[in-house]
mmCIF file with all atom_site columns, C-alpha atoms in Angstrom:
data_model
loop_
_atom_site.group_PDB
_atom_site.id
_atom_site.type_symbol
_atom_site.label_atom_id
_atom_site.label_alt_id
_atom_site.label_comp_id
_atom_site.label_asym_id
_atom_site.label_entity_id
_atom_site.label_seq_id
_atom_site.pdbx_PDB_ins_code
_atom_site.Cartn_x
_atom_site.Cartn_y
_atom_site.Cartn_z
_atom_site.occupancy
_atom_site.B_iso_or_equiv
_atom_site.pdbx_formal_charge
_atom_site.auth_seq_id
_atom_site.auth_comp_id
_atom_site.auth_asym_id
_atom_site.auth_atom_id
_atom_site.pdbx_PDB_model_num
ATOM 1   C CA . UNK A 1 1   ? 37.108 174.447 206.221 1.00 45.00 ? 27  UNK A CA 1
ATOM 2   C CA . UNK A 1 2   ? 34.721 176.092 208.653 1.00 47.00 ? 28  UNK A CA 1
ATOM 3   C CA . UNK A 1 3   ? 34.459 179.140 206.399 1.00 52.00 ? 29  UNK A CA 1
ATOM 4   C CA . UNK A 1 4   ? 33.538 177.059 203.349 1.00 48.00 ? 30  UNK A CA 1
ATOM 5   C CA . UNK A 1 5   ? 31.384 174.702 205.393 1.00 50.00 ? 31  UNK A CA 1
ATOM 6   C CA . UNK A 1 6   ? 29.178 177.603 206.423 1.00 55.00 ? 32  UNK A CA 1
ATOM 7   C CA . UNK A 1 7   ? 28.794 178.502 202.754 1.00 53.00 ? 33  UNK A CA 1
ATOM 8   C CA . UNK A 1 8   ? 27.678 174.939 202.006 1.00 52.00 ? 34  UNK A CA 1
ATOM 9   C CA . UNK A 1 9   ? 25.217 175.087 204.888 1.00 55.00 ? 35  UNK A CA 1
ATOM 10  C CA . UNK A 1 10  ? 23.512 178.094 203.286 1.00 61.00 ? 36  UNK A CA 1
ATOM 11  C CA . UNK A 1 11  ? 22.070 175.621 200.784 1.00 58.00 ? 37  UNK A CA 1
ATOM 12  C CA . UNK A 1 12  ? 20.524 173.619 203.626 1.00 57.00 ? 38  UNK A CA 1
ATOM 13  C CA . UNK A 1 13  ? 19.240 176.759 205.367 1.00 59.00 ? 39  UNK A CA 1
ATOM 14  C CA . UNK A 1 14  ? 17.625 178.113 202.194 1.00 65.00 ? 40  UNK A CA 1
ATOM 15  C CA . UNK A 1 15  ? 16.030 174.716 201.585 1.00 62.00 ? 41  UNK A CA 1
ATOM 16  C CA . UNK A 1 16  ? 14.579 174.603 205.104 1.00 62.00 ? 42  UNK A CA 1
ATOM 17  C CA . UNK A 1 17  ? 13.272 178.171 204.757 1.00 63.00 ? 43  UNK A CA 1
ATOM 18  C CA . UNK A 1 18  ? 11.599 177.292 201.462 1.00 65.00 ? 44  UNK A CA 1
ATOM 19  C CA . UNK A 1 19  ? 9.980  174.197 202.959 1.00 61.00 ? 45  UNK A CA 1
ATOM 20  C CA . UNK A 1 20  ? 8.684  176.185 205.940 1.00 60.00 ? 46  UNK A CA 1
ATOM 21  C CA . UNK A 1 21  ? 7.208  178.919 203.754 1.00 60.00 ? 47  UNK A CA 1
ATOM 22  C CA . UNK A 1 22  ? 5.618  176.627 201.184 1.00 62.00 ? 48  UNK A CA 1
ATOM 23  C CA . UNK A 1 23  ? 4.081  174.032 203.506 1.00 58.00 ? 49  UNK A CA 1
ATOM 24  C CA . UNK A 1 24  ? 2.596  176.322 206.126 1.00 60.00 ? 50  UNK A CA 1
ATOM 25  C CA . UNK A 1 25  ? 1.122  173.346 207.966 1.00 57.00 ? 51  UNK A CA 1
ATOM 26  C CA . UNK A 1 26  ? 0.865  169.588 207.808 1.00 65.00 ? 52  UNK A CA 1
ATOM 27  C CA . UNK A 1 27  ? 2.390  167.578 205.010 1.00 64.00 ? 53  UNK A CA 1
ATOM 28  C CA . UNK A 1 28  ? 0.795  164.872 202.916 1.00 69.00 ? 54  UNK A CA 1
ATOM 29  C CA . UNK A 1 29  ? 2.618  161.580 202.398 1.00 68.00 ? 55  UNK A CA 1
ATOM 30  C CA . UNK A 1 30  ? 3.866  162.605 198.942 1.00 75.00 ? 56  UNK A CA 1
ATOM 31  C CA . UNK A 1 31  ? 5.072  165.969 200.224 1.00 72.00 ? 57  UNK A CA 1
ATOM 32  C CA . UNK A 1 32  ? 6.845  164.282 203.109 1.00 70.00 ? 58  UNK A CA 1
ATOM 33  C CA . UNK A 1 33  ? 8.685  161.987 200.676 1.00 74.00 ? 59  UNK A CA 1
ATOM 34  C CA . UNK A 1 34  ? 9.808  164.953 198.583 1.00 78.00 ? 60  UNK A CA 1
ATOM 35  C CA . UNK A 1 35  ? 10.899 166.909 201.649 1.00 77.00 ? 61  UNK A CA 1
ATOM 36  C CA . UNK A 1 36  ? 12.837 163.956 203.035 1.00 78.00 ? 62  UNK A CA 1
ATOM 37  C CA . UNK A 1 37  ? 14.564 163.445 199.655 1.00 81.00 ? 63  UNK A CA 1
ATOM 38  C CA . UNK A 1 38  ? 15.509 167.131 199.542 1.00 82.00 ? 64  UNK A CA 1
ATOM 39  C CA . UNK A 1 39  ? 16.853 167.070 203.087 1.00 83.00 ? 65  UNK A CA 1
ATOM 40  C CA . UNK A 1 40  ? 18.819 163.861 202.426 1.00 85.00 ? 66  UNK A CA 1
ATOM 41  C CA . UNK A 1 41  ? 20.385 165.438 199.351 1.00 86.00 ? 67  UNK A CA 1
ATOM 42  C CA . UNK A 1 42  ? 21.197 168.687 201.142 1.00 85.00 ? 68  UNK A CA 1
ATOM 43  C CA . UNK A 1 43  ? 22.840 166.839 204.039 1.00 87.00 ? 69  UNK A CA 1
ATOM 44  C CA . UNK A 1 44  ? 24.702 164.627 201.562 1.00 90.00 ? 70  UNK A CA 1
ATOM 45  C CA . UNK A 1 45  ? 25.890 167.763 199.763 1.00 90.00 ? 71  UNK A CA 1
ATOM 46  C CA . UNK A 1 46  ? 27.394 169.135 202.972 1.00 89.00 ? 72  UNK A CA 1
ATOM 47  C CA . UNK A 1 47  ? 28.887 165.714 203.756 1.00 92.00 ? 73  UNK A CA 1
ATOM 48  C CA . UNK A 1 48  ? 30.409 165.508 200.271 1.00 92.00 ? 74  UNK A CA 1
ATOM 49  C CA . UNK A 1 49  ? 31.962 168.922 200.814 1.00 92.00 ? 75  UNK A CA 1
ATOM 50  C CA . UNK A 1 50  ? 33.544 167.797 204.103 1.00 92.00 ? 76  UNK A CA 1
ATOM 51  C CA . UNK A 1 51  ? 34.841 164.530 202.644 1.00 94.00 ? 77  UNK A CA 1
ATOM 52  C CA . UNK A 1 52  ? 36.229 166.328 199.598 1.00 93.00 ? 78  UNK A CA 1
ATOM 53  C CA . UNK A 1 53  ? 38.119 168.698 201.884 1.00 93.00 ? 79  UNK A CA 1
ATOM 54  C CA . UNK A 1 54  ? 39.568 165.748 203.841 1.00 93.00 ? 80  UNK A CA 1
ATOM 55  C CA . UNK A 1 55  ? 40.454 163.914 200.629 1.00 92.00 ? 81  UNK A CA 1
ATOM 56  C CA . UNK A 1 56  ? 42.352 166.908 199.282 1.00 92.00 ? 82  UNK A CA 1
ATOM 57  C CA . UNK A 1 57  ? 44.219 167.039 202.589 1.00 91.00 ? 83  UNK A CA 1
ATOM 58  C CA . UNK A 1 58  ? 45.306 163.420 202.116 1.00 90.00 ? 84  UNK A CA 1
ATOM 59  C CA . UNK A 1 59  ? 46.420 164.245 198.585 1.00 88.00 ? 85  UNK A CA 1
ATOM 60  C CA . UNK A 1 60  ? 48.377 167.242 199.975 1.00 90.00 ? 86  UNK A CA 1
ATOM 61  C CA . UNK A 1 61  ? 46.724 169.770 197.683 1.00 90.00 ? 87  UNK A CA 1
ATOM 62  C CA . UNK A 1 62  ? 47.962 173.327 198.208 1.00 93.00 ? 88  UNK A CA 1
ATOM 63  C CA . UNK A 1 63  ? 45.690 175.497 200.358 1.00 91.00 ? 89  UNK A CA 1
ATOM 64  C CA . UNK A 1 64  ? 44.882 177.990 197.606 1.00 93.00 ? 90  UNK A CA 1
ATOM 65  C CA . UNK A 1 65  ? 44.032 175.285 195.073 1.00 92.00 ? 91  UNK A CA 1
ATOM 66  C CA . UNK A 1 66  ? 41.952 173.443 197.687 1.00 91.00 ? 92  UNK A CA 1
ATOM 67  C CA . UNK A 1 67  ? 39.964 176.578 198.513 1.00 92.00 ? 93  UNK A CA 1
ATOM 68  C CA . UNK A 1 68  ? 39.265 177.314 194.857 1.00 92.00 ? 94  UNK A CA 1
ATOM 69  C CA . UNK A 1 69  ? 38.194 173.708 194.226 1.00 91.00 ? 95  UNK A CA 1
ATOM 70  C CA . UNK A 1 70  ? 35.854 173.757 197.227 1.00 90.00 ? 96  UNK A CA 1
ATOM 71  C CA . UNK A 1 71  ? 34.358 177.065 196.116 1.00 90.00 ? 97  UNK A CA 1
ATOM 72  C CA . UNK A 1 72  ? 33.812 175.672 192.632 1.00 90.00 ? 98  UNK A CA 1
ATOM 73  C CA . UNK A 1 73  ? 32.134 172.629 194.145 1.00 89.00 ? 99  UNK A CA 1
ATOM 74  C CA . UNK A 1 74  ? 29.747 174.760 196.213 1.00 87.00 ? 100 UNK A CA 1
ATOM 75  C CA . UNK A 1 75  ? 28.984 177.601 193.826 1.00 87.00 ? 101 UNK A CA 1
ATOM 76  C CA . UNK A 1 76  ? 28.513 176.296 190.315 1.00 84.00 ? 102 UNK A CA 1
ATOM 77  C CA . UNK A 1 77  ? 25.500 175.955 188.024 1.00 84.00 ? 103 UNK A CA 1
ATOM 78  C CA . UNK A 1 78  ? 25.448 172.162 188.480 1.00 80.00 ? 104 UNK A CA 1
ATOM 79  C CA . UNK A 1 79  ? 24.825 172.568 192.218 1.00 79.00 ? 105 UNK A CA 1
ATOM 80  C CA . UNK A 1 80  ? 21.122 172.431 191.445 1.00 79.00 ? 106 UNK A CA 1
ATOM 81  C CA . UNK A 1 81  ? 21.545 168.664 191.160 1.00 78.00 ? 107 UNK A CA 1
ATOM 82  C CA . UNK A 1 82  ? 23.026 168.552 194.660 1.00 78.00 ? 108 UNK A CA 1
ATOM 83  C CA . UNK A 1 83  ? 20.049 170.190 196.364 1.00 74.00 ? 109 UNK A CA 1
ATOM 84  C CA . UNK A 1 84  ? 17.196 168.758 194.308 1.00 77.00 ? 110 UNK A CA 1
ATOM 85  C CA . UNK A 1 85  ? 15.559 165.352 194.563 1.00 75.00 ? 111 UNK A CA 1
ATOM 86  C CA . UNK A 1 86  ? 18.358 163.680 192.622 1.00 81.00 ? 112 UNK A CA 1
ATOM 87  C CA . UNK A 1 87  ? 20.924 161.060 193.612 1.00 84.00 ? 113 UNK A CA 1
ATOM 88  C CA . UNK A 1 88  ? 24.078 162.984 192.672 1.00 86.00 ? 114 UNK A CA 1
ATOM 89  C CA . UNK A 1 89  ? 24.926 164.303 196.150 1.00 89.00 ? 115 UNK A CA 1
ATOM 90  C CA . UNK A 1 90  ? 24.470 160.912 197.798 1.00 90.00 ? 116 UNK A CA 1
ATOM 91  C CA . UNK A 1 91  ? 26.636 159.330 195.114 1.00 91.00 ? 117 UNK A CA 1
ATOM 92  C CA . UNK A 1 92  ? 29.339 161.980 195.688 1.00 91.00 ? 118 UNK A CA 1
ATOM 93  C CA . UNK A 1 93  ? 29.478 161.521 199.443 1.00 94.00 ? 119 UNK A CA 1
ATOM 94  C CA . UNK A 1 94  ? 29.609 157.725 199.151 1.00 93.00 ? 120 UNK A CA 1
ATOM 95  C CA . UNK A 1 95  ? 32.217 157.675 196.372 1.00 90.00 ? 121 UNK A CA 1
ATOM 96  C CA . UNK A 1 96  ? 34.458 160.278 197.953 1.00 92.00 ? 122 UNK A CA 1
ATOM 97  C CA . UNK A 1 97  ? 34.224 158.557 201.328 1.00 94.00 ? 123 UNK A CA 1
ATOM 98  C CA . UNK A 1 98  ? 35.320 155.328 199.657 1.00 89.00 ? 124 UNK A CA 1
ATOM 99  C CA . UNK A 1 99  ? 38.213 157.126 197.938 1.00 88.00 ? 125 UNK A CA 1
ATOM 100 C CA . UNK A 1 100 ? 39.231 158.650 201.256 1.00 92.00 ? 126 UNK A CA 1
ATOM 101 C CA . UNK A 1 101 ? 39.192 155.235 202.942 1.00 90.00 ? 127 UNK A CA 1
ATOM 102 C CA . UNK A 1 102 ? 41.125 153.766 200.039 1.00 83.00 ? 128 UNK A CA 1
ATOM 103 C CA . UNK A 1 103 ? 43.762 156.502 200.215 1.00 84.00 ? 129 UNK A CA 1
ATOM 104 C CA . UNK A 1 104 ? 44.150 156.063 203.975 1.00 86.00 ? 130 UNK A CA 1
ATOM 105 C CA . UNK A 1 105 ? 44.656 152.285 203.564 1.00 77.00 ? 131 UNK A CA 1
ATOM 106 C CA . UNK A 1 106 ? 41.297 151.136 204.930 1.00 81.00 ? 132 UNK A CA 1
ATOM 107 C CA . UNK A 1 107 ? 40.808 148.564 202.178 1.00 74.00 ? 133 UNK A CA 1
ATOM 108 C CA . UNK A 1 108 ? 38.168 146.536 203.972 1.00 74.00 ? 134 UNK A CA 1
ATOM 109 C CA . UNK A 1 109 ? 36.044 149.542 204.889 1.00 84.00 ? 135 UNK A CA 1
ATOM 110 C CA . UNK A 1 110 ? 36.207 151.180 201.471 1.00 80.00 ? 136 UNK A CA 1
ATOM 111 C CA . UNK A 1 111 ? 34.108 148.327 200.075 1.00 80.00 ? 137 UNK A CA 1
ATOM 112 C CA . UNK A 1 112 ? 30.980 149.472 201.918 1.00 85.00 ? 138 UNK A CA 1
ATOM 113 C CA . UNK A 1 113 ? 30.643 152.993 200.466 1.00 89.00 ? 139 UNK A CA 1
ATOM 114 C CA . UNK A 1 114 ? 31.771 151.779 197.032 1.00 83.00 ? 140 UNK A CA 1
ATOM 115 C CA . UNK A 1 115 ? 29.060 149.110 197.039 1.00 82.00 ? 141 UNK A CA 1
ATOM 116 C CA . UNK A 1 116 ? 26.431 151.564 198.275 1.00 86.00 ? 142 UNK A CA 1
ATOM 117 C CA . UNK A 1 117 ? 27.413 154.057 195.575 1.00 86.00 ? 143 UNK A CA 1
ATOM 118 C CA . UNK A 1 118 ? 26.719 151.323 192.998 1.00 80.00 ? 144 UNK A CA 1
ATOM 119 C CA . UNK A 1 119 ? 23.195 151.016 194.386 1.00 81.00 ? 145 UNK A CA 1
ATOM 120 C CA . UNK A 1 120 ? 22.686 154.776 194.158 1.00 85.00 ? 146 UNK A CA 1
ATOM 121 C CA . UNK A 1 121 ? 24.005 155.223 190.606 1.00 84.00 ? 147 UNK A CA 1
ATOM 122 C CA . UNK A 1 122 ? 25.128 152.661 188.071 1.00 77.00 ? 148 UNK A CA 1
ATOM 123 C CA . UNK A 1 123 ? 28.304 154.574 187.186 1.00 81.00 ? 149 UNK A CA 1
ATOM 124 C CA . UNK A 1 124 ? 29.623 153.594 190.618 1.00 78.00 ? 150 UNK A CA 1
ATOM 125 C CA . UNK A 1 125 ? 30.770 150.412 188.933 1.00 76.00 ? 151 UNK A CA 1
ATOM 126 C CA . UNK A 1 126 ? 33.583 152.341 187.284 1.00 80.00 ? 152 UNK A CA 1
ATOM 127 C CA . UNK A 1 127 ? 35.241 152.522 190.697 1.00 78.00 ? 153 UNK A CA 1
ATOM 128 C CA . UNK A 1 128 ? 36.665 149.081 189.918 1.00 74.00 ? 154 UNK A CA 1
ATOM 129 C CA . UNK A 1 129 ? 38.947 150.795 187.399 1.00 78.00 ? 155 UNK A CA 1
ATOM 130 C CA . UNK A 1 130 ? 40.325 153.042 190.138 1.00 77.00 ? 156 UNK A CA 1
ATOM 131 C CA . UNK A 1 131 ? 40.890 150.070 192.430 1.00 74.00 ? 157 UNK A CA 1
ATOM 132 C CA . UNK A 1 132 ? 42.790 148.247 189.696 1.00 73.00 ? 158 UNK A CA 1
ATOM 133 C CA . UNK A 1 133 ? 44.882 151.331 188.866 1.00 76.00 ? 159 UNK A CA 1
ATOM 134 C CA . UNK A 1 134 ? 45.762 151.695 192.541 1.00 73.00 ? 160 UNK A CA 1
ATOM 135 C CA . UNK A 1 135 ? 46.606 147.988 192.633 1.00 72.00 ? 161 UNK A CA 1
ATOM 136 C CA . UNK A 1 136 ? 48.901 148.286 189.589 1.00 72.00 ? 162 UNK A CA 1
ATOM 137 C CA . UNK A 1 137 ? 50.624 151.337 191.074 1.00 72.00 ? 163 UNK A CA 1
ATOM 138 C CA . UNK A 1 138 ? 51.202 149.421 194.284 1.00 68.00 ? 164 UNK A CA 1
ATOM 139 C CA . UNK A 1 139 ? 52.755 146.545 192.325 1.00 66.00 ? 165 UNK A CA 1
ATOM 140 C CA . UNK A 1 140 ? 55.107 148.905 190.509 1.00 67.00 ? 166 UNK A CA 1
ATOM 141 C CA . UNK A 1 141 ? 56.093 150.882 193.620 1.00 67.00 ? 167 UNK A CA 1
ATOM 142 C CA . UNK A 1 142 ? 56.389 148.001 196.098 1.00 64.00 ? 168 UNK A CA 1
ATOM 143 C CA . UNK A 1 143 ? 57.367 145.050 193.927 1.00 58.00 ? 169 UNK A CA 1
ATOM 144 C CA . UNK A 1 144 ? 59.559 143.398 196.554 1.00 59.00 ? 170 UNK A CA 1
ATOM 145 C CA . UNK A 1 145 ? 57.063 143.668 199.396 1.00 59.00 ? 171 UNK A CA 1
ATOM 146 C CA . UNK A 1 146 ? 54.060 142.690 197.284 1.00 56.00 ? 172 UNK A CA 1
ATOM 147 C CA . UNK A 1 147 ? 52.295 139.476 198.288 1.00 60.00 ? 173 UNK A CA 1
ATOM 148 C CA . UNK A 1 148 ? 49.436 137.199 197.296 1.00 59.00 ? 174 UNK A CA 1
ATOM 149 C CA . UNK A 1 149 ? 47.452 138.627 200.195 1.00 59.00 ? 175 UNK A CA 1
ATOM 150 C CA . UNK A 1 150 ? 47.287 141.970 198.367 1.00 62.00 ? 176 UNK A CA 1
ATOM 151 C CA . UNK A 1 151 ? 45.937 140.220 195.266 1.00 67.00 ? 177 UNK A CA 1
ATOM 152 C CA . UNK A 1 152 ? 43.163 138.604 197.286 1.00 69.00 ? 178 UNK A CA 1
ATOM 153 C CA . UNK A 1 153 ? 42.315 141.948 198.871 1.00 69.00 ? 179 UNK A CA 1
ATOM 154 C CA . UNK A 1 154 ? 42.007 143.682 195.492 1.00 69.00 ? 180 UNK A CA 1
ATOM 155 C CA . UNK A 1 155 ? 39.829 140.880 194.125 1.00 71.00 ? 181 UNK A CA 1
ATOM 156 C CA . UNK A 1 156 ? 37.583 141.067 197.200 1.00 71.00 ? 182 UNK A CA 1
ATOM 157 C CA . UNK A 1 157 ? 37.166 144.832 196.934 1.00 70.00 ? 183 UNK A CA 1
ATOM 158 C CA . UNK A 1 158 ? 36.507 144.654 193.188 1.00 71.00 ? 184 UNK A CA 1
ATOM 159 C CA . UNK A 1 159 ? 33.935 141.879 193.626 1.00 74.00 ? 185 UNK A CA 1
ATOM 160 C CA . UNK A 1 160 ? 32.147 143.791 196.377 1.00 71.00 ? 186 UNK A CA 1
ATOM 161 C CA . UNK A 1 161 ? 31.923 146.856 194.143 1.00 69.00 ? 187 UNK A CA 1
ATOM 162 C CA . UNK A 1 162 ? 30.483 144.901 191.226 1.00 71.00 ? 188 UNK A CA 1
ATOM 163 C CA . UNK A 1 163 ? 28.146 142.702 193.301 1.00 73.00 ? 189 UNK A CA 1
ATOM 164 C CA . UNK A 1 164 ? 25.352 145.306 193.750 1.00 69.00 ? 190 UNK A CA 1
ATOM 165 C CA . UNK A 1 165 ? 25.306 145.947 190.000 1.00 65.00 ? 191 UNK A CA 1
ATOM 166 C CA . UNK A 1 166 ? 24.787 142.261 189.237 1.00 71.00 ? 192 UNK A CA 1
ATOM 167 C CA . UNK A 1 167 ? 22.257 141.817 192.059 1.00 72.00 ? 193 UNK A CA 1
ATOM 168 C CA . UNK A 1 168 ? 20.106 144.693 190.824 1.00 65.00 ? 194 UNK A CA 1
ATOM 169 C CA . UNK A 1 169 ? 20.336 143.878 187.127 1.00 64.00 ? 195 UNK A CA 1
ATOM 170 C CA . UNK A 1 170 ? 19.731 140.125 187.317 1.00 65.00 ? 196 UNK A CA 1
#
């Protein structure tokens, strides 16, 4: 992970070098907003990389496949969206953190990044589908130990994911 993490940090270093060269002095308010958005996205890109690596560890992905997937995440033509003033990297880190918490059975805590990802991008609402699929798989696998408490938990998580969408759009 350290080897690939340093590769992801090259994006942040090149961004900082570009900002230093282009500004050469004080920043106006508009420039400061752009710089802060770029830095937020670059840090979110590195965070998404780290969370993706942890998530693949939970899923027990083979080392070779994991390394190739992480390389493809870092070095691909779409990476321009991860280091520009765009919400994709923040959405990735929030969604993947929520998936990681969901996979490690932190149901209550996974609601927070899922809800925040809905604020960042509207397609975060599709996470409800993943929650319901996980819920159905749990019913099938653990039918005897399944309880009404699990149903309430799934409804609470699903409602907390959809709540930001309805708050923003109404």
